[in-house]
């Protein structure tokens, strides 16, 4: 059996499987001894380089015909296959939509709880359940309004004092001063006096 010689010059013995660099004679006539190579060692010369498609195409440039035209028929076949697959997919979608529509039209009551055959179809929006409205306490609402009116009344009276002291007021501040009587009337309707305190039965 013949021994295998690698590109780097390492010879593999076919019988034993040992790898070695055979003995040789130098240029000056001296002899170079045989060197044993450790198992598993691969010199850089024996390592195959990774070749990309672009590198292979560059290496083989000029050998073929027009670039990109070598497999027009193959490309056409691929395009036809892709178109057929896409059209089949679209046809299935249309069929599923049509079936869903028919089912909805024939018996809408039955389809409410039944899932549609077309899983891509968006689920019908769920009706939001409104939380039960809590009963409004009339007295609490009155007090709330009264507090608000009392605050406005206090601000308006402060502005009136400033005006009496000769301070110039802005138009919106003057409007607040004018509304003092209206605020007092609203408080009275809610059952509060002009100071914002709740009226007793004696009053």
Backbone as a ProteinNet text record, in pm:
[ID]
protein_1_A
[PRIMARY]
XXXXXXXXXXXXXXXXXXXXXXXXXXXXXXXXXXXXXXXXXXXXXXXXXXXXXXXXXXXXXXXXXXXXXXXXXXXXXXXXXXXXXXXXXXXXXXXXXXXXXXXXXXXXXXXXXXXXXXXXXXXXXXXXXXXXXXXXXXXXXXXXXXXXXXXXXXXXXXXXXXXXXXXXXXXXXXXXXXXXXXXXXXXXXXXXXXXXXXXXXXX
[TERTIARY]
85.5	0	87.8	53.5	134.4	107.4	210.8	196.6	137.7	61.9	-0.7	88.3	115.9	199.6	111.4	110.5	30.2	101.6	32	88.2	209	206.4	316	439.5	427.3	539.1	531.6	428	412.8	361.4	431.3	393.9	324.3	212.7	140.3	163.1	213.1	237.6	103.5	79.3	-48.9	-70.7	34.3	21.5	1.5	94.5	92.2	9.4	-6.5	-79.3	5.7	135.3	225.6	253.8	271.1	300.3	442.4	512.6	652.3	693.5	800.3	861.4	984	986.4	1096.7	1232.1	1337.4	1474.5	1504.4	1590.5	1624.2	1767.6	1816.3	1954.2	1947.5	2022.2	2026.3	2108.9	2106.8	2180.9	2332.6	2379.6	2524.3	2572.1	2479.4	2516.2	2492.7	2463.3	2438.8	2300.4	2285.6	2159.7	2067.5	1937	1835.1	1764.1	1754.1	1695.6	1543.5	1490	1344.5	1282	1172.4	1107.2	968.1	941.2	807.9	712.6	590.1	488.9	390.1	358.4	265.9	126.8	55.1	-79.8	-172.5	-252.7	-347.8	-293.5	-163.3	-106.2	-134.8	-183.5	-207.2	-135.9	-36.9	32	-58.2	-29.9	-114.8	-131	-28.3	-34.5	-143.3	-174.2	-272.6	-415.5	-429.4	-562.9	-632.4	-750.1	-824	-889.4	-876.9	-936.1	-1084.6	-1160	-1304.1	-1325.1	-1400.5	-1421.8	-1566.5	-1585.8	-1721.6	-1763.4	-1891.9	-1943.2	-1888	-1871.5	-1820.6	-1676.7	-1597.1	-1456.6	-1447	-1533.3	-1531.6	-1572.3	-1673.9	-1718.4	-1608.7	-1535.4	-1426.9	-1314.7	-1289.6	-1184.1	-1221.1	-1350.2	-1396	-1447.9	-1419	-1470.4	-1414.8	-1496.2	-1453.6	-1470	-1489.8	-1503.4	-1646	-1742.1	-1881.2	-1932.2	-2063.9	-2124.4	-2152.1	-2266.4	-2304.8	-2343.5	-2289.1	-2322.3	-2471.7	-2525.6	-2667.8	-2758.7	-2705.7	-2790.3	-2773.5	-2689.4	-2660	-2780	-2870.3	-2983.1	-3114.2	-3141.9	-3267.5	-3386.8	-3373.6	-3484.7	-3510.4	-3401.3	-3414.6	-3483.7	-3440.9	-3500.3	-3647.5	-3680.9	-3821.6	-3903.4	-3846.7	-3917.5	-3942.2	-3835.4	-3847.3	-3956.8	-3957.3	-4057.5	-4197.5	-4213.8	-4345.7	-4389.9	-4295.9	-4327.4	-4368.5	-4290.9	-4321.2	-4458.3	-4487.7	-4617.8	-4730.3	-4710.4	-4814.1	-4838.7	-4729.7	-4743	-4817.3	-4780	-4844.5	-4991.7	-5022.2	-5162.4	-5244.5	-5182.8	-5253.1	-5284.3	-5185.7	-5202.2	-5316	-5313.4	-5417.5	-5554.5	-5558.3	-5685.8	-5742.6	-5653.3	-5697.6	-5752.7	-5684.7	-5731	-5869.2	-5884.9	-6014.1	-6125.3	-6095.4	-6193.5	-6234.8	-6134.3	-6162.7	-6248.3	-6217	-6295.2	-6438.8	-6454.2	-6587.5	-6669.8	-6607.1	-6677.4	-6720.8	-6631.4	-6663.6	-6781.8	-6780.4	-6887.3	-7020.9	-7017.8	-7140.6	-7197.1	-7109.1	-7152.7	-7214.8	-7149.4	-7200.5	-7337.2	-7356.7	-7483.2	-7595.7	-7563.2	-7667.8	-7719.7	-7628.5	-7672.5	-7582.9	-7605.5	-7520.7	-7530	-7647.6	-7663.5	-7572.8	-7556.8	-7474.5	-7326.8	-7288	-7145	-7087.8	-7170.8	-7118.6	-7014.8	-7046.5	-6953.4	-6858.4	-6873.7	-6791.2	-6675	-6558.6	-6439.6	-6448.3	-6396.2	-6397.3	-6296.9	-6326.4	-6231.5	-6103.5	-6116.3	-5997.9	-5934.2	-5824.8	-5759.8	-5694.7	-5676.5	-5614.4	-5714.2	-5842.6	-5944.7	-5940.9	-5947.6	-5940.8	-6062.9	-6041.3	-6150.3	-6242.3	-6373.1	-6464.9	-6436.6	-6443.8	-6411.1	-6511.3	-6458.9	-6545	-6608.8	-6733.6	-6803.5	-6753.9	-6717.5	-6666.9	-6783.1	-6769.4	-6874.5	-6854.5	-6957.3	-6947.3	-6965.6	-6877	-6893.2	-7020.4	-7084.3	-7209.6	-7182.6	-7261.5	-7240.5	-7278.4	-7188	-7214.2	-7319.7	-7408.3	-7511.2	-7446.8	-7487.9	-7429.3	-7498.5	-7417.4	-7470.5	-7497.5	-7624.1	-7665.7	-7598.6	-7594.2	-7535.3	-7387	-7316.3	-7172.8	-7152.2	-7238.9	-7229.2	-7255.3	-7356.8	-7389.3	-7270.8	-7210.6	-7097	-6978.8	-6962.5	-6853	-6872.6	-6995.4	-7026.6	-7011.8	-7059	-7053.8	-6909.4	-6820.9	-6678.3	-6619.1	-6656.8	-6606.7	-6655.5	-6785.2	-6843.9	-6784.6	-6760.8	-6703.9	-6565	-6487.5	-6352.1	-6357.9	-6450.2	-6465.3	-6511	-6603	-6656.5	-6546.6	-6460.1	-6350	-6254.1	-6223.1	-6132.5	-6194.4	-6326.5	-6395.6	-6397.8	-6419.9	-6423.6	-6285	-6181.2	-6044.2	-6016.5	-6062.7	-6042.2	-6121.5	-6241.9	-6324.8	-6255.3	-6193	-6118.1	-6002.7	-5932.2	-5820.9	-5869.6	-5986.1	-6042.1	-6078.6	-6136.1	-6174	-6050.7	-5938.8	-5814.9	-5746.6	-5808.2	-5755.5	-5663.5	-5655.6	-5568.4	-5639.3	-5564.8	-5623	-5636.6	-5755.2	-5781.5	-5789.9	-5760.8	-5772.4	-5919.1	-5955.6	-6097.4	-6156.5	-6078.2	-6132.3	-6148.7	-6063.3	-6077.2	-6202.3	-6230.2	-6352.2	-6477.1	-6471.7	-6585.7	-6613.1	-6507.2	-6522.4	-6591.3	-6552.3	-6611	-6760.2	-6795.4	-6935.6	-7021.4	-6961	-7036.8	-7055.6	-7018.2	-7029.5	-7172.8	-7268.9	-7409.5	-7461.8	-7416	-7457.3	-7405.7	-7283.6	-7224.8	-7300.2	-7336.3	-7411.5	-7547.1	-7611.9	-7743.9	-7734.3	-7627.2	-7608	-7585.4	-7506.6	-7483	-7614.5	-7697.7	-7826.3	-7915.4	-7913.4	-7994.8	-7949.2	-7818.6	-7764.6	-7784.2	-7831.3	-7855.7	-7738.7	-7660.3	-7545.4	-7561.6	-7506.4	-7514.8	-7405.8	-7400.6	-7306.3	-7159.5	-7137.7	-6999.9	-6959.1	-7054.2	-7024.6	-7051.4	-7115.7	-7148.1	-7289.5	-7310.3	-7439.9	-7545.1	-7661.1	-7769.7	-7831.1	-7863.2	-7931.5	-8081.5	-8161.1	-8307.7	-8351.5	-8270.2	-8304.7	-8298.8	-8203.6	-8190.6	-8304.8
-120.2	0	123.6	221.3	343.2	437	508	607.1	735	804.1	929.6	1047.8	1136.7	1254.4	1378.3	1455.2	1578.2	1692.5	1801.7	1919	1974.9	1962.8	2014.8	1924.3	1802.8	1709.8	1602.6	1605.1	1501.3	1374.6	1264.4	1135.9	1051.6	989.7	901.1	757.7	674	533.7	461.6	395.9	330.1	213.9	144.4	27.1	68.2	146.7	181	305.6	393.4	519.3	627.4	600.4	700.2	809.9	930.4	1044.6	1090.9	1121.7	1166.2	1246.8	1327.9	1399.9	1316.2	1264.1	1174.6	1245.4	1165.2	1218.4	1277.6	1382.3	1447.5	1499.7	1540.3	1591.3	1740.6	1814.9	1960.6	1998.5	2127.1	2177.1	2162.8	2170.9	2160.7	2015	1918.3	1776.4	1708.2	1782.2	1719.7	1655.1	1553.1	1478.3	1530.2	1542.7	1585.4	1460.3	1445.1	1324	1319.6	1200.1	1181.5	1235.9	1309.9	1372	1311.6	1265.9	1212.5	1328	1318.2	1422.9	1372	1457.5	1418.6	1393.1	1294.7	1268.1	1387.4	1420.3	1532	1664.5	1677	1804.8	1825.2	1945.5	1980.7	2111	2108.2	2233	2323.7	2455.3	2549.8	2515.6	2453.8	2421.8	2318.9	2232.4	2126.1	2167.5	2283.8	2330.2	2388	2332.4	2379.3	2513.3	2606	2737.8	2732.6	2810.9	2820.5	2906.9	2853.3	2926.2	2971	3100.7	3153.8	3141.5	3155.7	3148.9	3260.2	3378.5	3494.7	3469.9	3408	3380.7	3279.1	3176.7	3074.1	3134.5	3222.8	3287.2	3375.2	3445.1	3531.9	3449.7	3332.9	3245.4	3190.8	3161.1	3101.6	3204.8	3332.7	3437.7	3419.7	3448.5	3439.8	3301.3	3199.7	3062.3	3036	3091.6	3067.5	3172.4	3175	3273.4	3403.4	3463.3	3589.1	3561.5	3641	3615	3630	3534.1	3538.4	3476.5	3444.8	3390.3	3240.9	3180	3037.5	2949.3	2997	2909.7	2985.7	3036.8	3110.3	3017.6	2896.5	2801.9	2763.4	2742.7	2705.9	2817.5	2942.7	3058.7	3070.1	3046.4	3054.9	2949.3	2827.7	2720	2757	2814.6	2853.9	2958.5	3058.7	3166.4	3109.4	3017.2	2956.8	2881.2	2808.5	2731.3	2824.1	2935.5	3031.8	3093.6	3130.9	3191.7	3095.3	2968.4	2867.7	2851.1	2844.6	2828	2946.3	3067.2	3188.6	3191.8	3155.7	3159.8	3055.8	2937.9	2835.1	2885.3	2952.1	3005.9	3108	3199.5	3303.3	3242.2	3137.4	3071.4	3008.7	2947.5	2886.7	2992	3105.5	3215	3263.1	3284.4	3333.4	3233.6	3103	2997.4	2997.7	3010.3	3010.6	3131.3	3247.1	3369.7	3351.5	3294.4	3276.6	3182.8	3073.1	2977.6	3042.6	3121.7	3190.8	3284.5	3355.6	3451.4	3378.8	3267	3188.9	3139.8	3088	3036	3147.3	3265.8	3380.5	3424.4	3420.4	3466.9	3366.9	3236	3134.5	3123.7	3113.1	3100.8	3182.1	3313.9	3399	3365.9	3313.5	3282.6	3168.4	3068.4	2952.1	2983.8	3077.1	3104.6	3195.2	3244.9	3336	3267.8	3146	3077	2983.5	2969.8	2875.2	2948.4	2886.4	2948.4	2937.2	3034.9	3035.6	2934.5	2880	2788	2859.4	2986.3	3063.9	3124.6	3065.2	3113.9	3248.7	3291.4	3422.3	3536.7	3503.6	3607.6	3667.5	3800.6	3863.1	3826.9	3804.8	3769.4	3889.1	3865	3978.4	4047.7	4180.1	4252.5	4219.3	4194.9	4162.9	4289.7	4277.2	4392.5	4414.6	4536.3	4568.3	4576.4	4501.5	4505.2	4627.2	4709.5	4830.9	4793.5	4840.2	4809.9	4874.5	4805.8	4858	4991	5090.4	5224.6	5226	5281.4	5289.4	5397.3	5372.1	5473.1	5602.3	5713.6	5842.7	5895.7	5931.6	5987.8	6136.6	6174.9	6313.1	6410.9	6373.7	6462.5	6488.1	6383	6396.8	6490.7	6475.4	6561.7	6707.6	6727	6864.5	6928.7	6853	6905.1	6937.1	6853.4	6873.5	7006.1	7026.9	7151.2	7271.4	7254.2	7364.9	7403	7304.2	7334.2	7414.9	7375.4	7444.3	7589.5	7605.7	7740.6	7826.6	7764.7	7835.7	7889.1	7807.8	7847.8	7967.8	7958.9	8069.3	8197.7	8180	8294.7	8362.2	8282.6	8337.8	8418.1	8363.6	8432.7	8565.3	8558.6	8678.7	8787.1	8750.4	8847.6	8908	8825.8	8878.2	8983.4	8953.1	9048.1	9177.5	9163.3	9282.6	9371.7	9310.1	9387.8	9462.4	9392.5	9457.6	9577.3	9560.6	9668.4	9787.9	9759.9	9866.6	9941	9870.5	9934.6	10014.6	10014.3	10096.4	10022.3	9890.7	9811	9785.1	9797.4	9774.1	9624.1	9581.9	9440.7	9414.1	9294.4	9251.6	9227.6	9228.7	9209.4	9079.4	8966.5	8838.6	8841	8921.3	8934.1	9013.6	9115.3	9195.1	9109.7	9018.2	8928.4	8842.1	8797.6	8715.7	8795.9	8922.2	9009.2	9028.4	9046.6	9068.6	8945.7	8826.7	8701.4	8661.9	8748.7	8713.2	8677.5	8762.1	8739.2	8608.5	8579.6	8455.6	8332.5	8341.8	8230.9	8209.4	8321.1	8313	8246.4	8283.5	8227.6	8076	8034	7890.6	7811.3	7871.1	7805.8	7791.6	7897.1	7896.2	7783.9	7762.7	7657.7	7518	7505.1	7376.1	7355.1	7459.6	7447.7	7494.7	7590.2	7644.7	7796	7854	8000.7	8069	8203.5	8282.4	8255.7	8198.1	8164.1	8023.3	7949.9	7813.8	7708.3	7751.4	7653.3	7598.5	7473.3	7410.3	7471.6	7499.3	7561.2	7456.4	7504.8	7416.3	7442.4	7362.2	7378.2	7511.4	7564.7	7692.9	7805.8	7796.9	7906	7894.9
0	0	0	-83.5	-97.2	18.5	57.4	163.5	106.7	192.3	149.6	188.5	90	116.5	110.5	219.3	224.8	154.6	138	70.8	145.5	278.6	360	357.1	298.5	293	398	483.2	585.5	518.1	545	486.1	591.6	552.3	643.3	597.3	687.8	654.8	647	535.4	513	608.9	647.8	734.3	880	930.9	1074.3	1104.4	1005.1	1025.5	1088.4	1104.3	1162.1	1060.6	1114	1026.1	1052.7	946	960.4	838.2	858.3	746.3	707.9	586.4	548.4	548.5	561.5	560.3	422.8	420.5	293.6	299.2	183.9	174.6	151.1	233.3	219.1	97.3	62	-55.3	-38.3	85.7	109.8	118.2	100.9	99.6	231.9	339.5	469.9	470.7	554.3	556.9	668.6	634.7	732.2	782.4	914.4	972.2	950.1	959.8	952.8	1081.6	1069.1	1186.1	1202.8	1326	1354.4	1386.5	1337.4	1359.9	1464.8	1562.8	1669.9	1611.7	1665	1614	1639.5	1539.3	1551.7	1503.8	1482.3	1437.4	1289	1256.5	1115	1085	1000	965	882.8	883	809.8	661.8	603.2	459.4	429.4	529.7	507.8	545.1	611	650.5	528.4	497.1	379.8	411.2	318.6	336.4	304.3	379.7	352.4	229	133.2	7.8	0	-19.8	-35.6	-181.7	-203.9	-341.2	-427.1	-364.6	-440.7	-483.3	-392.6	-424.7	-537.5	-531.4	-636.2	-769.8	-766.4	-890.1	-949	-859.9	-905.5	-968.9	-908.9	-960.4	-1098.6	-1115.8	-1242	-1341	-1317.2	-1406.5	-1548.1	-1645.9	-1785.4	-1844.1	-1757.5	-1808.7	-1855.4	-1786.4	-1823.1	-1920.6	-1936.2	-2026.6	-1952.8	-1982.9	-1919.8	-1774.3	-1678.4	-1537.6	-1512.2	-1440	-1404.4	-1507.5	-1626.9	-1733.2	-1748.6	-1662.6	-1682.7	-1650.7	-1561	-1525.3	-1534.5	-1654.2	-1672.8	-1655.7	-1709.7	-1700.7	-1555.2	-1481.4	-1339	-1262.7	-1290.6	-1224.2	-1255.8	-1382.8	-1423.7	-1351.3	-1341	-1270.6	-1125.4	-1063.1	-922.2	-904.6	-996.8	-989.1	-1000.8	-1098.1	-1118	-993.5	-934.4	-812.9	-699.4	-684.3	-577.2	-598.6	-726.1	-756.9	-727	-763.7	-740.1	-590.4	-512.5	-367.4	-306.5	-351.5	-298.6	-335.7	-462	-504.7	-429.7	-402.8	-324.9	-184.4	-125	10.4	13.4	-86.7	-93.4	-117.7	-202.2	-231.2	-104.1	-23.8	102.6	197.8	203	290.4	248.9	116.4	65.7	96.8	77.1	102.8	250	339.4	483.7	521.2	462	489.7	444.5	323.4	266.6	354.6	400.5	486.4	617.4	674.7	800.2	781.1	668.5	638.9	625.1	551.9	530.7	663.6	748.5	878.9	961.8	959.8	1036.7	986.4	854.1	797	821.2	811.3	825.7	968.6	1066	1205.8	1297.5	1303.6	1387.7	1536.2	1581.3	1724.1	1765.4	1676.9	1709.9	1707.9	1623	1605.3	1711.8	1801.2	1903.8	1991.8	2038.2	2127.5	2055	1919.6	1843.8	1781.2	1788.1	1727.2	1576.3	1506.6	1361.1	1307.3	1185.4	1121.2	1084.3	1053.8	1013	1136.8	1181.9	1304.6	1285.5	1160.3	1135.3	1153.4	1144.2	1155.5	1295.5	1305.4	1438.7	1522.5	1648.5	1739.4	1758.3	1770.4	1789.8	1921.8	1922.8	2047.2	2157	2274.4	2388.2	2442.8	2478.9	2536.6	2678.5	2702.6	2836.6	2934.9	3040.3	3141.8	3230.6	3232.9	3315.1	3461.2	3546	3688.3	3742.2	3831.4	3888.4	3958.2	3919.5	3974.6	4122.5	4198.8	4342.7	4368.4	4461	4490.9	4543.5	4484.6	4521.8	4646.7	4743.4	4868.1	4844.8	4856.6	4828.1	4924.1	5050.7	5151.6	5124.9	5086	5056.8	4938.8	4834.9	4716.3	4753.6	4839.6	4883.2	4953.6	5044.9	5121	5030.3	4930.3	4834.2	4760.3	4709.3	4638	4729.8	4853.9	4951.2	4980.4	4994.4	5019.8	4904.8	4784.1	4664.6	4660.3	4688.4	4687.7	4799.5	4915.6	5030.9	4996.3	4925.4	4885	4790.2	4691.5	4595.6	4666.5	4761.2	4835.7	4916.6	4983.3	5062	4973.3	4854.4	4761.4	4715.2	4684.7	4635.7	4743.7	4869.5	4979.3	5003.5	4992	5005.5	4897.9	4775.2	4664.5	4687.6	4745.1	4774.4	4876.2	4976.9	5078	5012.3	4922.9	4852.5	4770.3	4706.2	4624.4	4712.4	4830	4922.6	4974.2	4981.4	5028.2	4916.8	4797.1	4687.9	4592.4	4606.7	4519.5	4386.2	4276	4142.6	4118.5	4069	4042.3	3892.3	3856.9	3717	3683.5	3553.9	3516.9	3572.3	3564.5	3614.2	3767.3	3834.5	3981.3	4015.3	3936.4	3956.9	3937.7	3839.7	3814.8	3938.4	4002	4123	4234.5	4247	4350.1	4322.7	4195.7	4157.6	4190.8	4183.6	4202.2	4348.9	4443.9	4586.7	4623.7	4582.7	4617.3	4557.1	4434.1	4366	4442.7	4490.4	4567.3	4698.5	4764.6	4890.7	4865.2	4753.8	4719.3	4694.8	4623.3	4594.4	4724.8	4817.3	4946.5	5023.8	5016.1	5085.5	5032.7	4899.1	4836.6	4882.6	4907.6	4952.8	5103.5	5171.7	5315.2	5399.3	5346.7	5419.9	5429.6	5537.1	5552.8	5472.1	5484.4	5403.4	5442.2	5556.6	5597	5554.6	5495	5449.4	5552.9	5665.3	5769.7	5745.9	5786.3	5765	5856.5	5797.7	5876.7	5968.4	6087.1	6183.5	6171.5	6241.1	6234.3	6295.1	6389.1	6452.4	6351.3	6257.7	6159.9	6063.2
[MASK]
+++++++++++++++++++++++++++++++++++++++++++++++++++++++++++++++++++++++++++++++++++++++++++++++++++++++++++++++++++++++++++++++++++++++++++++++++++++++++++++++++++++++++++++++++++++++++++++++++++++++++++

